[in-house]
Coordinates of C-alpha atoms in Angstrom, one line a residue:
Chain A
M1 CA 33.0 -42.0 -9.9
T2 CA 34.4 -41.9 -6.4
D3 CA 37.2 -44.4 -5.9
H4 CA 36.7 -46.0 -2.5
I5 CA 37.2 -49.4 -4.2
S6 CA 40.2 -49.3 -6.5
Q7 CA 40.7 -51.8 -9.3
E8 CA 43.1 -53.7 -7.1
D9 CA 40.7 -53.8 -4.2
F10 CA 38.0 -55.0 -6.6
R11 CA 40.2 -57.9 -7.7
K12 CA 40.7 -58.9 -4.1
L13 CA 37.0 -58.7 -3.4
A14 CA 36.1 -60.8 -6.4
D15 CA 38.6 -63.4 -5.2
L16 CA 37.2 -63.4 -1.7
A17 CA 33.7 -63.7 -3.1
S18 CA 34.8 -66.5 -5.4
L19 CA 33.6 -64.8 -8.6
E20 CA 35.2 -64.9 -12.0
L21 CA 34.0 -61.8 -13.8
P22 CA 34.4 -60.6 -17.4
E23 CA 36.2 -57.2 -17.7
E24 CA 33.1 -55.2 -18.8
E25 CA 31.0 -56.6 -16.0
A26 CA 33.7 -56.0 -13.5
E27 CA 33.9 -52.3 -14.4
Y28 CA 30.1 -51.9 -14.1
L29 CA 30.1 -53.7 -10.7
R30 CA 33.0 -51.5 -9.4
R31 CA 31.2 -48.3 -10.5
E32 CA 28.0 -49.4 -8.8
L33 CA 29.8 -50.3 -5.6
N34 CA 31.5 -46.9 -5.5
N35 CA 28.2 -45.2 -6.1
Q36 CA 26.7 -47.2 -3.2
M37 CA 29.6 -46.0 -1.0
V38 CA 28.3 -42.4 -1.6
S39 CA 25.2 -43.5 0.3
I40 CA 27.0 -45.6 2.9
E41 CA 29.3 -42.6 3.8
V42 CA 26.2 -40.8 5.1
L43 CA 26.6 -43.0 8.1
E44 CA 29.7 -41.0 9.1
S45 CA 27.5 -37.9 9.7
I46 CA 25.2 -39.5 12.3
P47 CA 25.8 -38.3 15.8
I48 CA 26.2 -41.5 17.7
E49 CA 26.7 -41.5 21.4
A50 CA 29.3 -43.8 22.9
E51 CA 26.7 -45.8 24.9
T52 CA 24.6 -46.6 21.8
G53 CA 24.5 -50.4 21.6
L54 CA 24.9 -52.6 18.5
A55 CA 21.5 -53.8 17.3
A56 CA 22.0 -57.2 15.7
H57 CA 18.2 -57.5 15.6
G58 CA 15.6 -54.8 15.6
L59 CA 13.4 -56.1 18.3
P60 CA 14.9 -57.6 21.4
Y61 CA 14.8 -61.2 22.3
T62 CA 13.8 -61.7 26.0
D63 CA 12.3 -64.5 28.1
E64 CA 8.9 -63.2 26.8
N65 CA 9.4 -64.1 23.2
S66 CA 12.4 -66.5 23.0
P67 CA 11.9 -70.2 22.5
L68 CA 13.9 -72.7 24.5
P69 CA 16.7 -74.5 22.5
R70 CA 15.6 -77.7 20.8
P71 CA 16.6 -81.0 22.3
D72 CA 20.0 -81.9 20.9
V73 CA 19.2 -85.2 19.3
A74 CA 20.5 -86.8 16.2
R75 CA 17.9 -88.0 13.7
Q76 CA 18.0 -89.7 10.3
D77 CA 16.7 -87.4 7.5
P78 CA 14.0 -89.3 5.6
H79 CA 15.0 -87.7 2.3
R80 CA 18.7 -88.8 2.1
Q81 CA 18.6 -90.0 -1.5
E82 CA 16.7 -86.9 -2.7
I83 CA 19.3 -84.7 -1.1
L84 CA 22.2 -86.7 -2.7
D85 CA 20.5 -86.6 -6.1
Q86 CA 20.9 -82.8 -6.1
A87 CA 24.7 -83.1 -6.2
P88 CA 26.4 -82.6 -9.6
E89 CA 28.8 -85.5 -8.9
L90 CA 28.3 -88.6 -6.7
E91 CA 30.4 -91.6 -5.9
D92 CA 29.2 -94.6 -3.8
G93 CA 26.7 -92.3 -1.9
Y94 CA 29.2 -89.6 -1.3
I95 CA 29.3 -86.1 -2.9
V96 CA 32.5 -85.7 -4.8
V97 CA 34.5 -82.6 -4.0
P98 CA 37.1 -81.6 -6.6
D99 CA 40.8 -81.2 -5.6
I100 CA 41.4 -78.4 -3.1
S101 CA 44.3 -76.2 -4.2
Q102 CA 47.1 -75.3 -1.8
E103 CA 48.0 -71.6 -1.8
E104 CA 49.7 -69.1 0.4
L105 CA 47.3 -66.6 1.9
D106 CA 48.2 -62.9 1.9
Chain B
M1 CA -17.8 -62.8 -12.3
S2 CA -15.1 -65.5 -12.2
T3 CA -14.3 -67.0 -8.8
C4 CA -10.8 -65.5 -9.6
D5 CA -12.0 -62.1 -8.5
L6 CA -13.6 -63.2 -5.2
P7 CA -11.8 -62.7 -1.9
A8 CA -10.3 -65.8 -0.3
Y9 CA -12.7 -65.8 2.6
Q10 CA -15.7 -66.0 0.2
I11 CA -14.1 -68.7 -2.0
A12 CA -13.5 -70.8 1.2
E13 CA -17.2 -70.2 2.3
L14 CA -18.6 -71.2 -1.1
I15 CA -16.4 -74.4 -1.2
R16 CA -17.3 -75.4 2.4
A17 CA -21.0 -74.8 1.6
K18 CA -20.6 -77.0 -1.5
Q19 CA -21.8 -74.2 -3.8
V20 CA -18.6 -74.7 -5.9
S21 CA -15.9 -77.3 -5.8
A22 CA -12.2 -76.6 -5.1
L23 CA -11.4 -78.1 -8.5
E24 CA -13.8 -75.6 -10.3
V25 CA -12.2 -72.7 -8.5
L26 CA -8.8 -74.0 -9.4
E27 CA -9.8 -74.4 -13.1
D28 CA -11.1 -70.8 -13.1
T29 CA -7.7 -69.7 -11.8
L30 CA -5.7 -71.8 -14.3
K31 CA -7.8 -70.3 -17.1
R32 CA -7.1 -66.8 -15.8
V33 CA -3.4 -67.6 -15.8
K34 CA -3.6 -68.7 -19.4
Q35 CA -5.5 -65.6 -20.4
V36 CA -3.3 -63.0 -18.8
D37 CA 0.1 -64.4 -17.8
G38 CA 1.8 -65.1 -21.1
R39 CA 4.8 -67.4 -21.2
P40 CA 6.3 -68.2 -17.8
G41 CA 9.7 -66.9 -16.9
E42 CA 12.6 -69.1 -17.9
V43 CA 16.4 -68.9 -17.5
D44 CA 18.3 -68.2 -20.8
A45 CA 14.9 -67.5 -22.4
P46 CA 14.8 -66.7 -26.1
A47 CA 16.0 -63.1 -26.1
A48 CA 13.7 -60.6 -27.6
E49 CA 10.4 -59.9 -26.0
T50 CA 7.5 -59.9 -28.4
V51 CA 4.5 -57.5 -28.5
E52 CA 2.4 -60.3 -26.8
D53 CA 5.1 -60.6 -24.1
R54 CA 4.8 -56.8 -23.4
A55 CA 1.0 -57.1 -22.9
A56 CA 1.1 -60.0 -20.4
V57 CA 1.8 -60.2 -16.7
H58 CA 4.5 -62.9 -16.5
A59 CA 3.9 -63.4 -12.8
F60 CA 4.8 -67.1 -12.8
T61 CA 8.1 -69.0 -13.0
L62 CA 6.2 -72.3 -12.6
V63 CA 2.6 -73.2 -12.8
T64 CA 2.1 -76.3 -10.6
E65 CA -1.0 -77.5 -12.5
D66 CA -1.0 -81.2 -11.6
Y67 CA 0.2 -80.6 -8.0
A68 CA -2.6 -78.1 -7.6
R69 CA -5.3 -80.4 -9.1
Q70 CA -4.2 -83.1 -6.7
Q71 CA -4.6 -80.8 -3.7
A72 CA -8.0 -79.4 -5.0
R73 CA -9.3 -83.0 -5.4
Q74 CA -8.2 -83.8 -1.9
I75 CA -10.1 -80.7 -0.5
D76 CA -13.2 -81.8 -2.4
S77 CA -13.0 -85.3 -1.0
Q78 CA -12.6 -84.0 2.5
I79 CA -15.7 -81.8 2.0
Q80 CA -17.7 -84.8 0.6
A81 CA -16.7 -86.8 3.6
G82 CA -18.0 -84.1 5.9
E83 CA -14.5 -83.0 7.1
D84 CA -13.4 -79.4 7.5
P85 CA -10.4 -78.8 5.3
G86 CA -9.5 -75.6 7.1
P87 CA -10.2 -71.8 7.0
L88 CA -8.6 -71.5 3.5
A89 CA -10.4 -74.5 2.0
G90 CA -9.7 -74.6 -1.7
V91 CA -8.3 -71.1 -1.9
P92 CA -5.8 -70.9 -4.8
Y93 CA -2.6 -69.1 -3.8
T94 CA 0.9 -68.6 -5.2
A95 CA 4.3 -68.6 -3.4
K96 CA 7.2 -66.3 -4.2
D97 CA 9.9 -68.6 -5.6
I98 CA 12.0 -68.0 -2.5
F99 CA 10.0 -70.5 -0.5
T100 CA 11.0 -74.1 -0.8
V101 CA 8.2 -76.6 -1.6
R102 CA 9.1 -80.3 -1.4
G103 CA 9.4 -81.9 -4.8
I104 CA 9.0 -78.6 -6.6
R105 CA 11.6 -76.5 -8.3
S106 CA 12.7 -73.7 -6.0
T107 CA 14.9 -71.2 -7.8
A108 CA 15.1 -67.8 -6.0
G109 CA 14.9 -66.4 -9.5
S110 CA 18.5 -67.4 -10.0
K111 CA 20.3 -69.5 -12.6
I112 CA 22.4 -71.0 -9.7
L113 CA 19.3 -72.8 -8.3
S114 CA 17.5 -73.3 -11.7
N115 CA 17.8 -77.1 -11.3
Y116 CA 17.1 -77.3 -7.6
I117 CA 14.2 -79.5 -6.5
S118 CA 13.7 -78.9 -2.8
P119 CA 13.6 -82.0 -0.5
Y120 CA 11.6 -80.1 2.1
S121 CA 8.9 -77.5 2.4
A122 CA 8.9 -74.1 4.1
T123 CA 6.9 -74.0 7.3
V124 CA 4.6 -71.4 5.9
V125 CA 3.9 -73.5 2.8
E126 CA 3.1 -76.5 5.1
R127 CA 0.8 -74.2 7.2
M128 CA -1.0 -73.0 4.1
Q129 CA -1.6 -76.6 3.1
E130 CA -2.9 -77.4 6.6
A131 CA -5.3 -74.5 6.3
G132 CA -6.7 -76.0 3.0
A133 CA -5.1 -73.6 0.5
V134 CA -4.1 -74.9 -2.9
L135 CA -0.7 -73.9 -4.4
V136 CA -1.1 -72.8 -8.0
G137 CA 2.5 -72.1 -8.7
K138 CA 5.7 -70.3 -8.0
V139 CA 5.9 -66.6 -8.8
N140 CA 8.8 -64.4 -10.0
L141 CA 10.9 -62.1 -8.0
D142 CA 14.2 -60.1 -8.1
E143 CA 17.0 -62.6 -8.0
F144 CA 17.4 -63.8 -4.4
T145 CA 14.9 -61.0 -3.6
Y146 CA 17.6 -58.3 -4.4
G147 CA 15.7 -55.4 -5.9
S148 CA 12.6 -53.2 -6.0
S149 CA 11.3 -53.8 -9.4
S150 CA 11.5 -57.6 -10.0
E151 CA 13.6 -56.9 -13.1
S152 CA 16.8 -58.6 -11.8
S153 CA 15.3 -62.1 -12.0
A154 CA 17.2 -64.6 -14.2
Y155 CA 13.7 -65.8 -15.3
K156 CA 12.6 -63.7 -18.3
P157 CA 10.3 -62.2 -19.2
V158 CA 10.1 -60.4 -15.9
P159 CA 6.7 -59.6 -14.3
R160 CA 4.7 -56.6 -15.6
N161 CA 2.2 -54.5 -13.7
P162 CA -1.4 -55.5 -14.4
W163 CA -2.4 -51.8 -14.2
D164 CA -0.1 -50.9 -17.0
T165 CA 2.1 -53.5 -18.5
S166 CA 4.8 -51.0 -19.5
R167 CA 5.5 -50.5 -15.8
V168 CA 7.3 -52.5 -13.2
T169 CA 5.5 -54.5 -10.5
G170 CA 7.8 -53.2 -7.8
G171 CA 9.7 -55.7 -5.8
S172 CA 11.0 -57.9 -4.8
S173 CA 7.7 -59.8 -4.4
G174 CA 6.7 -58.5 -7.8
G175 CA 5.3 -61.8 -9.1
S176 CA 3.2 -62.1 -5.9
A177 CA 1.7 -58.6 -6.2
A178 CA 1.0 -58.9 -10.0
A179 CA -0.6 -62.4 -9.6
V180 CA -2.9 -61.2 -6.8
A181 CA -3.8 -58.0 -8.7
A182 CA -4.6 -60.0 -11.8
G183 CA -6.7 -62.6 -10.0
E184 CA -4.1 -65.4 -10.5
G185 CA -4.7 -66.7 -7.0
A186 CA -6.4 -64.9 -4.2
I187 CA -3.3 -64.8 -2.0
S188 CA 0.4 -64.9 -2.4
L189 CA 3.1 -65.5 0.1
G190 CA 5.9 -63.0 -0.2
T191 CA 8.9 -61.9 1.9
D192 CA 9.9 -58.4 3.1
T193 CA 13.5 -57.7 4.0
G194 CA 13.6 -53.9 3.2
G195 CA 10.0 -53.5 1.9
S196 CA 9.7 -56.4 -0.6
I197 CA 6.1 -57.2 0.3
R198 CA 4.8 -53.7 0.8
H199 CA 6.5 -52.0 -2.1
P200 CA 5.1 -54.2 -4.9
A201 CA 1.8 -54.5 -3.1
S202 CA 1.6 -50.7 -3.2
F203 CA 2.6 -50.6 -6.9
C204 CA 0.0 -53.2 -7.9
G205 CA -2.8 -51.9 -5.7
T206 CA -3.0 -54.8 -3.3
V207 CA -2.8 -55.3 0.5
G208 CA 0.5 -56.5 1.8
L209 CA 1.5 -57.4 5.4
K210 CA 5.1 -57.5 6.8
P211 CA 4.7 -59.1 10.2
T212 CA 6.9 -58.4 13.2
Y213 CA 10.3 -60.1 12.8
G214 CA 9.9 -63.6 14.3
R215 CA 6.1 -63.6 14.1
V216 CA 6.2 -66.0 11.1
S217 CA 8.8 -68.7 10.7
R218 CA 11.6 -68.3 8.2
Y219 CA 12.3 -72.0 7.9
G220 CA 12.4 -73.0 4.2
L221 CA 12.9 -69.4 3.1
I222 CA 16.0 -69.0 0.9
A223 CA 17.8 -66.5 3.1
F224 CA 18.8 -62.9 2.2
G225 CA 19.3 -60.8 5.3
S226 CA 18.6 -63.2 8.2
S227 CA 18.0 -60.5 10.8
L228 CA 15.6 -58.7 8.5
D229 CA 13.7 -61.3 6.5
C230 CA 9.9 -61.6 7.2
P231 CA 7.5 -63.8 5.3
G232 CA 3.9 -62.5 4.9
P233 CA 0.8 -62.3 2.8
L234 CA -0.3 -60.2 -0.2
A235 CA -4.0 -60.2 -0.9
R236 CA -6.8 -58.1 -2.5
S237 CA -8.5 -57.5 0.9
V238 CA -7.5 -56.8 4.5
T239 CA -9.7 -59.8 5.6
D240 CA -7.7 -62.2 3.4
A241 CA -4.4 -60.8 4.8
A242 CA -5.7 -61.5 8.3
L243 CA -6.9 -65.0 7.4
T244 CA -3.5 -65.8 5.9
L245 CA -1.5 -64.4 8.8
Q246 CA -3.7 -66.5 11.1
A247 CA -2.7 -69.6 9.2
I248 CA 1.0 -68.9 9.0
A249 CA 1.9 -67.1 12.3
G250 CA 3.3 -68.7 15.4
Q251 CA 6.3 -70.4 16.8
D252 CA 8.2 -73.0 14.9
P253 CA 10.7 -75.2 16.5
R254 CA 12.7 -75.2 13.3
D255 CA 13.3 -71.4 13.5
A256 CA 15.1 -70.4 16.7
T257 CA 14.2 -66.7 16.0
S258 CA 10.4 -67.5 15.8
A259 CA 8.7 -65.8 18.7
T260 CA 6.8 -67.7 21.4
V261 CA 4.3 -64.8 21.8
P262 CA 0.8 -66.3 21.6
V263 CA -1.0 -65.7 18.2
P264 CA -4.2 -63.6 18.7
D265 CA -7.5 -64.1 16.8
Y266 CA -6.7 -61.7 13.9
L267 CA -10.2 -61.6 12.5
A268 CA -11.5 -60.6 15.9
E269 CA -8.7 -58.0 16.2
M270 CA -9.4 -56.7 12.7
A271 CA -13.1 -56.1 13.5
K272 CA -12.3 -53.9 16.5
D273 CA -13.4 -50.2 16.5
I274 CA -10.6 -47.7 15.8
R275 CA -12.2 -44.9 17.8
G276 CA -9.7 -43.3 20.1
L277 CA -6.6 -44.8 18.4
R278 CA -3.8 -42.4 18.2
I279 CA -2.4 -42.5 14.6
G280 CA 0.6 -40.4 13.8
L281 CA 1.9 -38.6 10.6
S282 CA 5.6 -37.8 10.3
E283 CA 7.0 -35.3 7.9
E284 CA 10.1 -37.5 7.6
F285 CA 8.0 -39.9 5.6
F286 CA 6.7 -37.2 3.2
R287 CA 10.3 -36.4 2.0
V288 CA 12.3 -38.5 -0.4
T289 CA 16.0 -38.8 -0.9
Y290 CA 17.3 -40.0 -4.2
F291 CA 20.7 -40.5 -5.8
D292 CA 21.4 -38.2 -8.7
S293 CA 23.8 -40.1 -10.9
E294 CA 24.7 -36.9 -12.8
S295 CA 25.9 -34.9 -9.8
M296 CA 26.7 -38.1 -7.8
E297 CA 25.0 -36.6 -4.9
L298 CA 22.0 -37.5 -2.7
V299 CA 19.2 -35.0 -3.2
E300 CA 16.2 -34.5 -1.0
N301 CA 12.7 -33.4 -2.2
P302 CA 9.1 -33.4 -1.0
I303 CA 7.2 -36.5 -2.1
D304 CA 4.8 -36.2 -5.1
D305 CA 1.7 -34.2 -4.1
Q306 CA -0.6 -37.0 -5.5
I307 CA 0.9 -39.5 -3.0
R308 CA 0.9 -37.0 -0.2
D309 CA -2.8 -36.1 -0.8
A310 CA -3.9 -39.7 -1.0
V311 CA -2.3 -40.5 2.3
L312 CA -3.6 -37.4 4.0
S313 CA -7.1 -38.2 2.6
A314 CA -6.8 -41.6 4.2
A315 CA -5.9 -39.9 7.5
G316 CA -9.0 -37.8 7.0
F317 CA -11.2 -41.0 6.7
L318 CA -9.6 -42.4 9.8
A319 CA -10.2 -39.2 11.7
Q320 CA -13.9 -39.3 10.7
L321 CA -14.0 -42.8 12.1
G322 CA -12.9 -41.5 15.5
A323 CA -9.1 -41.9 15.4
D324 CA -7.0 -39.1 16.8
I325 CA -4.5 -38.0 14.1
V326 CA -1.3 -36.7 15.6
T327 CA 0.9 -34.6 13.3
D328 CA 4.6 -33.7 13.3
V329 CA 5.8 -37.0 14.8
P330 CA 9.6 -37.0 14.8
L331 CA 11.5 -40.0 13.4
P332 CA 14.8 -38.3 12.8
H333 CA 16.8 -41.3 11.8
T334 CA 14.5 -42.3 8.9
K335 CA 16.9 -40.8 6.4
Y336 CA 19.6 -43.2 7.6
G337 CA 17.5 -46.2 6.7
V338 CA 18.9 -46.9 3.3
P339 CA 22.6 -46.3 4.1
T340 CA 22.2 -48.6 7.1
Y341 CA 20.5 -51.2 4.9
F342 CA 23.3 -51.0 2.3
V343 CA 25.6 -52.2 5.1
I344 CA 23.7 -54.7 7.2
S345 CA 21.8 -56.4 4.3
R346 CA 25.0 -56.8 2.2
V347 CA 27.0 -58.3 5.0
E348 CA 24.2 -60.7 5.8
A349 CA 23.6 -61.5 2.1
S350 CA 27.2 -62.2 1.3
S351 CA 27.4 -64.6 4.2
N352 CA 24.2 -66.4 3.0
L353 CA 25.3 -66.6 -0.6
L354 CA 28.6 -68.4 0.0
R355 CA 26.8 -71.7 0.3
Y356 CA 26.1 -71.8 -3.5
D357 CA 29.2 -73.6 -4.7
G358 CA 28.4 -76.0 -7.6
V359 CA 29.3 -78.9 -5.3
K360 CA 26.3 -79.9 -3.2
Y361 CA 23.3 -78.8 -5.3
G362 CA 22.3 -76.3 -8.0
Y363 CA 24.2 -75.2 -11.1
R364 CA 27.7 -76.2 -11.9
T365 CA 29.9 -74.7 -14.7
S366 CA 30.4 -76.9 -17.7
A367 CA 33.8 -75.3 -18.4
P368 CA 36.9 -77.2 -17.4
F369 CA 38.4 -76.3 -14.0
A370 CA 41.7 -77.2 -12.3
D371 CA 40.6 -77.3 -8.7
L372 CA 37.8 -76.5 -6.2
R373 CA 38.6 -72.7 -6.1
E374 CA 38.3 -72.4 -9.9
L375 CA 35.1 -74.4 -9.9
Y376 CA 33.7 -72.0 -7.4
R377 CA 34.8 -68.9 -9.3
K378 CA 33.5 -70.1 -12.7
T379 CA 30.2 -71.6 -11.3
R380 CA 29.4 -68.5 -9.3
G381 CA 30.6 -66.0 -12.0
E382 CA 28.4 -67.7 -14.6
A383 CA 25.3 -68.3 -12.6
F384 CA 24.8 -65.3 -10.4
G385 CA 23.3 -62.1 -11.9
V386 CA 24.6 -58.6 -11.2
E387 CA 22.5 -58.0 -8.1
P388 CA 23.8 -61.0 -6.1
K389 CA 27.3 -60.2 -7.3
L390 CA 27.0 -56.6 -6.1
R391 CA 25.7 -57.7 -2.7
M392 CA 28.4 -60.3 -2.2
L393 CA 31.2 -57.9 -3.2
M394 CA 29.9 -55.1 -1.0
G395 CA 29.2 -57.5 1.9
V396 CA 32.8 -58.7 1.7
Y397 CA 34.2 -55.2 1.4
L398 CA 32.3 -54.1 4.5
S399 CA 33.1 -57.1 6.6
A400 CA 36.6 -58.3 5.6
A401 CA 39.3 -57.3 8.1
Q402 CA 41.6 -56.0 5.4
F403 CA 39.1 -53.3 4.3
D404 CA 37.4 -52.7 7.6
K405 CA 36.6 -49.0 8.2
G406 CA 34.0 -49.7 10.9
Y407 CA 30.9 -49.2 8.7
Y408 CA 29.3 -52.4 9.9
Q409 CA 29.5 -51.5 13.6
R410 CA 28.3 -48.0 12.7
A411 CA 25.3 -49.4 10.8
L412 CA 24.4 -51.6 13.8
K413 CA 24.4 -48.5 16.0
A414 CA 22.3 -46.6 13.4
R415 CA 19.9 -49.5 13.5
A416 CA 19.6 -49.1 17.3
L417 CA 18.8 -45.4 16.8
I418 CA 16.1 -46.2 14.2
R419 CA 14.6 -48.7 16.6
Q420 CA 14.7 -46.1 19.4
D421 CA 12.8 -43.6 17.2
F422 CA 9.9 -46.0 16.9
E423 CA 10.1 -47.0 20.6
A424 CA 9.8 -43.4 21.5
I425 CA 6.6 -42.7 19.4
F426 CA 4.9 -45.9 20.5
D427 CA 5.8 -45.6 24.2
P428 CA 2.5 -45.6 26.1
Q429 CA 4.1 -43.2 28.7
G430 CA 5.9 -41.1 26.0
D431 CA 5.2 -37.8 24.4
Y432 CA 3.3 -39.2 21.4
R433 CA 1.7 -42.4 22.7
L434 CA 0.9 -43.6 19.2
D435 CA -1.0 -46.8 18.4
A436 CA 0.1 -46.6 14.8
L437 CA 1.9 -44.4 12.2
L438 CA 0.4 -43.8 8.8
T439 CA 2.8 -43.1 5.9
P440 CA 3.1 -43.4 2.2
T441 CA 4.4 -46.9 1.3
A442 CA 6.7 -45.9 -1.6
P443 CA 8.1 -42.6 -2.8
T444 CA 6.6 -43.1 -6.2
T445 CA 4.0 -45.1 -8.1
A446 CA 5.1 -47.8 -10.5
F447 CA 7.9 -46.6 -12.7
P448 CA 8.4 -47.6 -16.4
I449 CA 10.3 -50.9 -17.0
G450 CA 14.0 -50.2 -17.6
S451 CA 13.9 -46.7 -16.3
V452 CA 15.7 -47.4 -13.0
Y453 CA 17.1 -50.9 -13.3
G454 CA 20.9 -50.8 -13.7
D455 CA 21.2 -47.9 -11.2
S456 CA 21.6 -49.9 -8.0
V457 CA 21.6 -46.8 -5.7
L458 CA 18.5 -45.2 -7.1
M459 CA 16.7 -48.6 -7.0
Q460 CA 17.6 -49.0 -3.3
Y461 CA 16.2 -45.6 -2.4
S462 CA 12.8 -46.9 -3.7
D463 CA 12.7 -48.7 -0.3
Q464 CA 13.4 -45.7 1.9
L465 CA 9.9 -45.5 3.4
T466 CA 9.7 -49.2 4.1
V467 CA 13.2 -50.2 5.2
T468 CA 13.2 -48.6 8.7
T469 CA 10.4 -51.0 9.6
N470 CA 12.7 -53.9 8.9
H471 CA 15.6 -52.4 10.8
A472 CA 13.3 -52.0 13.8
G473 CA 11.6 -55.4 13.4
I474 CA 8.1 -53.9 13.8
P475 CA 5.1 -54.8 11.6
G476 CA 3.8 -52.8 8.6
L477 CA 0.7 -53.2 6.5
T478 CA 0.2 -51.5 3.1
F479 CA -3.3 -51.0 1.6
P480 CA -4.5 -49.1 -1.5
V481 CA -5.6 -45.5 -1.0
G482 CA -6.3 -44.4 -4.6
F483 CA -4.7 -43.8 -8.0
D484 CA -2.5 -41.2 -9.5
R485 CA -3.4 -39.3 -12.7
E486 CA -1.9 -42.0 -14.8
G487 CA -4.1 -44.6 -13.3
L488 CA -1.4 -46.2 -11.2
P489 CA -2.2 -47.4 -7.6
I490 CA -1.0 -45.5 -4.5
G491 CA -0.4 -47.4 -1.3
A492 CA -0.3 -46.2 2.3
Q493 CA 1.2 -48.2 5.2
V494 CA 0.4 -48.4 8.9
L495 CA 3.3 -49.3 11.2
G496 CA 2.9 -50.3 14.8
P497 CA 4.8 -51.6 17.8
D498 CA 6.0 -55.2 18.0
Y499 CA 3.2 -57.8 17.5
S500 CA 0.5 -55.2 16.8
E501 CA -0.6 -56.8 13.5
G502 CA -4.1 -57.1 14.8
R503 CA -4.4 -53.4 15.4
L504 CA -2.9 -52.5 12.0
L505 CA -5.4 -54.8 10.4
S506 CA -8.2 -53.0 12.2
V507 CA -7.0 -49.6 10.9
A508 CA -6.8 -50.8 7.3
R509 CA -10.1 -52.7 7.5
A510 CA -11.9 -49.6 8.9
Y511 CA -10.5 -47.6 6.0
E512 CA -11.5 -50.3 3.5
L513 CA -15.1 -50.3 4.8
A514 CA -15.3 -46.5 4.9
T515 CA -14.2 -46.2 1.3
E516 CA -16.0 -49.2 -0.2
N517 CA -18.4 -46.9 -2.2
E518 CA -15.7 -44.6 -3.5
D519 CA -15.5 -44.6 -7.3
W520 CA -11.8 -45.7 -7.4
R521 CA -12.7 -48.8 -5.5
S522 CA -14.5 -50.3 -8.5
R523 CA -11.5 -50.0 -10.9
R524 CA -10.0 -53.2 -12.2
P525 CA -6.7 -53.7 -13.9
P526 CA -7.1 -52.9 -17.6
I527 CA -5.5 -56.2 -18.5
L528 CA -8.6 -58.0 -17.2
A529 CA -10.9 -56.1 -19.5
D530 CA -8.5 -56.5 -22.4
N531 CA -8.6 -60.2 -22.0
G532 CA -12.4 -60.4 -21.5
S533 CA -11.8 -61.8 -17.9

């Protein structure tokens, strides 16, 4: 396999993506990612002129097709309890968030 | 013939004329589901698939029997009261399990949402209800729509192709395509991010329409690639696709990207003559690239002759109907569609998937955890399958500053070039002045279950003929054009400029009418004969 993404890179990626991965699965995923990079590298070969813009969307949004922004008004959601009921842990109508660890960033 | 095999427009007519009730039609459909579908998909399902499992369709993740009966009874009472329940009165339909429906489990085919009961409905689901359609259930898909075979769903058994149950349905709207092909609902709502409506529709011999980006609201759609996702219909006839698009298209204040362009009368547009339309053929769409995992190289080959011949034969029919067929249309950036998609869709997917955290809703690990970060890692590691993991990891790799090699910017520029290719061929003052482009929908017909799954690069290249449409934002419509020697359906797609859905429907409808007496048109999926349906 090509080695765009080393084992060390992979560990960083898994951390950034918040994924705990068993060793065997990690090795499969890293191999597939590196295989995908073979395809992605093809982008290097496209002749792109300096003035080519960045297309965040395919079709352009203009006055012809763009809606006006919605009025910025607060409203009570009618399904408050249903939404709260989805949470794994509740206390007095609040969603409980476990302790947040303090760590130094790289 | 069971009402299951009738087109939606006929079902609605019969119900409105009181020749059959919505409840009777629904019961026919539920009976069909029992006959052909086998056990519905479930998470952590008993492992081994049985002989019976391998002979069933498994389109559904959830049959909403009681919910559907309630809707059908309401349609019947409206009819009795002399009210008009809408153009899809009593038509049974299914929704890919990527659309939220209030009060109904909405899973995206993932363990991480396996306990999620949506507190709201997608706009398209509300619009189907307003049009009188009856939701029979949620249908299976690749997990979070990530795939082209529907095999990556956490809900097992995964869908099987009604034309040959040893084959995949295509994907990611595989449950939708299989359900429609097997008469389990006349219509299904799917989504298309890189081909996910058209690809399975082609594999299962149905019609599938990916509208222009923004033509149909994305509100209530569990997001994948937010700049690419398009909801749309799968159906057994072009007319049913037109009727459904009519019901779901149009601006929605809850989706800021939904276009304000007026919605035309699609049935009237569909009935228009195609004489004089300029329809292009491009050699770029008759070549396929695939990833050879032995040599680790990308290899280019001509497309299978059977697919090529079927599409060219369709072009021949359109020419007889008076269309001008324009050959050798250049779309030079087509081959960059998949590499570009690998970048854009992964970056967007990883951003969209960070919301699943085991705190607000959905699955939470039962293992002990010390703090929030560990909760995230364990929950997400346990509950996401390999496809979402791959997409998040790649998305992070391509967008995190510490790894940045400029691929994302480059992909957005490649996307601009793909868009320019289409603008050039559809330009009314340009060299080609096309009204539509006709291409094969997929590089192959339905492949055997297990033959590609696991190779994430080869699977992605299954979308190479559909994905440029999504990059450009333009509409595409696939329709059946015959069968290969193994009895598997072949699909062709017509692509057009922004908001040209009406014209695409007219081309497909003209072809459908011109071929209605062809022998292959009378074929039915063998599973229906096997089950005496």
